Amino acid sequence: KEIERMLSVAPPSQNLPEPTNTDAWMELVGTGGDPISGQRVWLRSVCINCHSYRGRGSLLGPELSTLKGSTTRRRLLESILEPSREIGPLYSTWRVLTEEGRVLVGAKLNGGGVGTNLKYLAADGSTFELKLSEIVEQQPSSLSIMPADTYQSLSIDELRDLLAFLE
């Protein structure tokens, strides 16, 4: 909950465009930035909780060191601003209905149908495990486990530096 609270607060006096207005964002962060400072932003932000870079961090989300030269700055920015816009099949979030009537949402941490339990990572960073026999239904969700407001915890300069690092 503390991470969600921190992410929901934009730095003071920051008048930000809507996340869907990529052109306006590109005017703000589309060029420049310091990759070394961007690496520090990545290390101290919530990004490291789900993404890895050269073996450091978590493997829940895509490995970020492979992005260099394989994508554009604009696409990186769109992924940060609108994480649910495009979700790779390995990173799908699942809605699970249990036999008790609980609806849980999380990303699978192990392959489907392996063993007798499935383990999931919830958006708040906690994990939960369910026996296959407890699951009545599970469906992929159209929402990413990456918080949609992550960018709000960064200043414009920090976001620009982060993009320079990821490039």
C-alpha positions as YAML, in Angstrom:
chain: A
units: angstrom
residues:
- id: 1
  name: LYS
  ca: [0.00, 0.00, 0.00]
- id: 2
  name: GLU
  ca: [2.88, 2.40, 0.75]
- id: 3
  name: ILE
  ca: [4.25, 1.96, -2.77]
- id: 4
  name: GLU
  ca: [0.81, 2.63, -4.25]
- id: 5
  name: ARG
  ca: [0.47, 5.78, -2.13]
- id: 6
  name: MET
  ca: [3.90, 7.03, -3.24]
- id: 7
  name: LEU
  ca: [3.08, 6.34, -6.88]
- id: 8
  name: SER
  ca: [-0.22, 8.17, -6.74]
- id: 9
  name: VAL
  ca: [1.41, 11.50, -5.84]
- id: 10
  name: ALA
  ca: [3.01, 13.54, -8.60]
- id: 11
  name: PRO
  ca: [5.97, 15.71, -7.64]
- id: 12
  name: PRO
  ca: [4.75, 19.18, -6.60]
- id: 13
  name: SER
  ca: [4.12, 21.83, -9.27]
- id: 14
  name: GLN
  ca: [4.34, 19.28, -12.06]
- id: 15
  name: ASN
  ca: [1.66, 19.93, -14.68]
- id: 16
  name: LEU
  ca: [1.68, 16.72, -16.72]
- id: 17
  name: PRO
  ca: [-0.03, 15.89, -20.01]
- id: 18
  name: GLU
  ca: [-2.50, 13.00, -20.13]
- id: 19
  name: PRO
  ca: [-0.67, 9.67, -20.45]
- id: 20
  name: THR
  ca: [-2.37, 9.06, -23.82]
- id: 21
  name: ASN
  ca: [-0.90, 12.29, -25.27]
- id: 22
  name: THR
  ca: [2.41, 10.79, -26.39]
- id: 23
  name: ASP
  ca: [3.20, 13.76, -28.64]
- id: 24
  name: ALA
  ca: [3.07, 16.19, -25.70]
- id: 25
  name: TRP
  ca: [5.23, 13.83, -23.63]
- id: 26
  name: MET
  ca: [7.74, 13.52, -26.47]
- id: 27
  name: GLU
  ca: [8.10, 17.30, -26.43]
- id: 28
  name: LEU
  ca: [9.01, 17.05, -22.74]
- id: 29
  name: VAL
  ca: [11.25, 13.96, -22.68]
- id: 30
  name: GLY
  ca: [11.77, 12.93, -26.31]
- id: 31
  name: THR
  ca: [15.45, 13.84, -26.49]
- id: 32
  name: GLY
  ca: [18.42, 14.16, -24.20]
- id: 33
  name: GLY
  ca: [18.86, 12.84, -20.72]
- id: 34
  name: ASP
  ca: [21.76, 11.34, -18.81]
- id: 35
  name: PRO
  ca: [21.93, 7.52, -18.94]
- id: 36
  name: ILE
  ca: [23.99, 7.32, -15.74]
- id: 37
  name: SER
  ca: [21.43, 9.39, -13.86]
- id: 38
  name: GLY
  ca: [18.72, 7.28, -15.51]
- id: 39
  name: GLN
  ca: [20.29, 4.13, -14.09]
- id: 40
  name: ARG
  ca: [20.15, 5.68, -10.62]
- id: 41
  name: VAL
  ca: [16.46, 6.52, -11.21]
- id: 42
  name: TRP
  ca: [15.84, 2.89, -12.17]
- id: 43
  name: LEU
  ca: [17.69, 1.58, -9.11]
- id: 44
  name: ARG
  ca: [15.76, 3.73, -6.61]
- id: 45
  name: SER
  ca: [12.35, 3.52, -8.28]
- id: 46
  name: VAL
  ca: [9.78, 0.75, -8.19]
- id: 47
  name: CYS
  ca: [11.00, -0.41, -11.63]
- id: 48
  name: ILE
  ca: [13.63, -2.66, -10.07]
- id: 49
  name: ASN
  ca: [10.91, -4.57, -8.19]
- id: 50
  name: CYS
  ca: [9.67, -6.11, -11.45]
- id: 51
  name: HIS
  ca: [12.36, -5.54, -14.08]
- id: 52
  name: SER
  ca: [15.97, -6.62, -14.25]
- id: 53
  name: TYR
  ca: [18.92, -4.99, -15.97]
- id: 54
  name: ARG
  ca: [22.04, -7.08, -16.53]
- id: 55
  name: GLY
  ca: [21.15, -9.52, -13.79]
- id: 56
  name: ARG
  ca: [20.08, -6.97, -11.18]
- id: 57
  name: GLY
  ca: [16.45, -6.69, -10.16]
- id: 58
  name: SER
  ca: [13.42, -8.92, -10.59]
- id: 59
  name: LEU
  ca: [12.44, -11.20, -13.46]
- id: 60
  name: LEU
  ca: [8.70, -10.60, -13.23]
- id: 61
  name: GLY
  ca: [8.69, -8.04, -16.06]
- id: 62
  name: PRO
  ca: [10.77, -7.86, -19.22]
- id: 63
  name: GLU
  ca: [14.57, -7.75, -18.93]
- id: 64
  name: LEU
  ca: [15.47, -4.14, -19.75]
- id: 65
  name: SER
  ca: [19.04, -4.54, -20.98]
- id: 66
  name: THR
  ca: [17.72, -6.25, -24.12]
- id: 67
  name: LEU
  ca: [15.81, -3.12, -25.16]
- id: 68
  name: LYS
  ca: [18.88, -1.25, -26.41]
- id: 69
  name: GLY
  ca: [18.59, -0.87, -30.17]
- id: 70
  name: SER
  ca: [15.43, -2.99, -30.37]
- id: 71
  name: THR
  ca: [12.83, -0.31, -29.71]
- id: 72
  name: THR
  ca: [12.31, 3.42, -30.01]
- id: 73
  name: ARG
  ca: [12.27, 6.04, -27.29]
- id: 74
  name: ARG
  ca: [8.64, 6.73, -28.12]
- id: 75
  name: ARG
  ca: [7.68, 3.09, -27.59]
- id: 76
  name: LEU
  ca: [9.58, 2.98, -24.29]
- id: 77
  name: LEU
  ca: [7.72, 6.10, -23.19]
- id: 78
  name: GLU
  ca: [4.36, 4.63, -24.22]
- id: 79
  name: SER
  ca: [5.13, 1.49, -22.19]
- id: 80
  name: ILE
  ca: [5.78, 3.62, -19.11]
- id: 81
  name: LEU
  ca: [2.80, 5.94, -19.60]
- id: 82
  name: GLU
  ca: [0.32, 3.23, -20.64]
- id: 83
  name: PRO
  ca: [1.58, -0.15, -19.44]
- id: 84
  name: SER
  ca: [-1.68, -1.89, -20.38]
- id: 85
  name: ARG
  ca: [-1.47, -0.67, -23.98]
- id: 86
  name: GLU
  ca: [0.59, -3.70, -25.02]
- id: 87
  name: ILE
  ca: [1.29, -6.68, -22.78]
- id: 88
  name: GLY
  ca: [3.54, -9.51, -23.89]
- id: 89
  name: PRO
  ca: [2.04, -12.99, -23.43]
- id: 90
  name: LEU
  ca: [4.63, -13.92, -20.79]
- id: 91
  name: TYR
  ca: [3.59, -10.95, -18.66]
- id: 92
  name: SER
  ca: [-0.19, -11.32, -18.72]
- id: 93
  name: THR
  ca: [-2.17, -10.65, -15.59]
- id: 94
  name: TRP
  ca: [-4.84, -13.16, -14.61]
- id: 95
  name: ARG
  ca: [-8.22, -12.79, -12.87]
- id: 96
  name: VAL
  ca: [-8.83, -15.87, -10.77]
- id: 97
  name: LEU
  ca: [-12.14, -16.94, -9.26]
- id: 98
  name: THR
  ca: [-11.80, -19.32, -6.31]
- id: 99
  name: GLU
  ca: [-14.34, -21.83, -5.11]
- id: 100
  name: GLU
  ca: [-14.90, -19.51, -2.09]
- id: 101
  name: GLY
  ca: [-16.04, -16.76, -4.48]
- id: 102
  name: ARG
  ca: [-12.92, -14.60, -4.11]
- id: 103
  name: VAL
  ca: [-11.65, -12.80, -7.21]
- id: 104
  name: LEU
  ca: [-7.88, -12.36, -7.17]
- id: 105
  name: VAL
  ca: [-5.67, -10.65, -9.75]
- id: 106
  name: GLY
  ca: [-2.02, -11.34, -10.36]
- id: 107
  name: ALA
  ca: [0.73, -12.36, -12.76]
- id: 108
  name: LYS
  ca: [1.60, -16.05, -12.78]
- id: 109
  name: LEU
  ca: [4.98, -16.77, -11.28]
- id: 110
  name: ASN
  ca: [5.13, -20.35, -12.51]
- id: 111
  name: GLY
  ca: [3.83, -22.21, -15.55]
- id: 112
  name: GLY
  ca: [0.19, -23.18, -15.72]
- id: 113
  name: GLY
  ca: [-0.71, -26.69, -14.68]
- id: 114
  name: VAL
  ca: [2.68, -27.48, -13.13]
- id: 115
  name: GLY
  ca: [2.35, -29.32, -9.84]
- id: 116
  name: THR
  ca: [-0.69, -28.84, -7.65]
- id: 117
  name: ASN
  ca: [-0.42, -25.08, -6.95]
- id: 118
  name: LEU
  ca: [-0.16, -21.86, -8.91]
- id: 119
  name: LYS
  ca: [1.68, -18.85, -7.51]
- id: 120
  name: TYR
  ca: [0.80, -15.27, -8.47]
- id: 121
  name: LEU
  ca: [2.23, -11.81, -7.89]
- id: 122
  name: ALA
  ca: [-0.38, -9.17, -7.02]
- id: 123
  name: ALA
  ca: [-0.06, -5.51, -8.07]
- id: 124
  name: ASP
  ca: [0.88, -4.52, -4.51]
- id: 125
  name: GLY
  ca: [3.97, -6.76, -4.67]
- id: 126
  name: SER
  ca: [2.56, -9.50, -2.46]
- id: 127
  name: THR
  ca: [2.35, -13.09, -3.66]
- id: 128
  name: PHE
  ca: [-0.46, -15.56, -3.27]
- id: 129
  name: GLU
  ca: [-0.64, -19.26, -4.00]
- id: 130
  name: LEU
  ca: [-3.68, -21.32, -4.84]
- id: 131
  name: LYS
  ca: [-4.23, -25.03, -5.17]
- id: 132
  name: LEU
  ca: [-5.44, -25.94, -8.63]
- id: 133
  name: SER
  ca: [-8.46, -27.55, -6.99]
- id: 134
  name: GLU
  ca: [-9.44, -24.15, -5.46]
- id: 135
  name: ILE
  ca: [-9.56, -22.40, -8.84]
- id: 136
  name: VAL
  ca: [-12.99, -22.31, -10.44]
- id: 137
  name: GLU
  ca: [-12.01, -20.05, -13.33]
- id: 138
  name: GLN
  ca: [-9.05, -18.00, -14.52]
- id: 139
  name: GLN
  ca: [-8.99, -15.52, -17.38]
- id: 140
  name: PRO
  ca: [-6.28, -13.26, -18.75]
- id: 141
  name: SER
  ca: [-6.82, -9.60, -17.86]
- id: 142
  name: SER
  ca: [-6.33, -6.67, -20.21]
- id: 143
  name: LEU
  ca: [-4.59, -4.74, -17.42]
- id: 144
  name: SER
  ca: [-0.85, -4.83, -16.85]
- id: 145
  name: ILE
  ca: [0.48, -5.58, -13.39]
- id: 146
  name: MET
  ca: [2.70, -2.51, -13.87]
- id: 147
  name: PRO
  ca: [1.04, 0.43, -12.10]
- id: 148
  name: ALA
  ca: [-0.47, 2.87, -14.61]
- id: 149
  name: ASP
  ca: [0.72, 5.89, -12.65]
- id: 150
  name: THR
  ca: [4.40, 4.96, -12.19]
- id: 151
  name: TYR
  ca: [5.46, 7.98, -14.26]
- id: 152
  name: GLN
  ca: [3.84, 10.32, -11.70]
- id: 153
  name: SER
  ca: [6.51, 9.49, -9.14]
- id: 154
  name: LEU
  ca: [9.20, 10.88, -11.45]
- id: 155
  name: SER
  ca: [10.12, 14.42, -12.38]
- id: 156
  name: ILE
  ca: [10.38, 15.29, -16.07]
- id: 157
  name: ASP
  ca: [14.19, 15.24, -15.79]
- id: 158
  name: GLU
  ca: [14.12, 11.83, -14.08]
- id: 159
  name: LEU
  ca: [11.85, 10.41, -16.78]
- id: 160
  name: ARG
  ca: [14.09, 11.84, -19.51]
- id: 161
  name: ASP
  ca: [17.15, 10.31, -17.82]
- id: 162
  name: LEU
  ca: [15.38, 6.97, -17.38]
- id: 163
  name: LEU
  ca: [14.54, 6.90, -21.09]
- id: 164
  name: ALA
  ca: [18.16, 7.73, -21.95]
- id: 165
  name: PHE
  ca: [19.27, 4.80, -19.74]
- id: 166
  name: LEU
  ca: [16.79, 2.39, -21.34]
- id: 167
  name: GLU
  ca: [17.84, 3.43, -24.85]
...
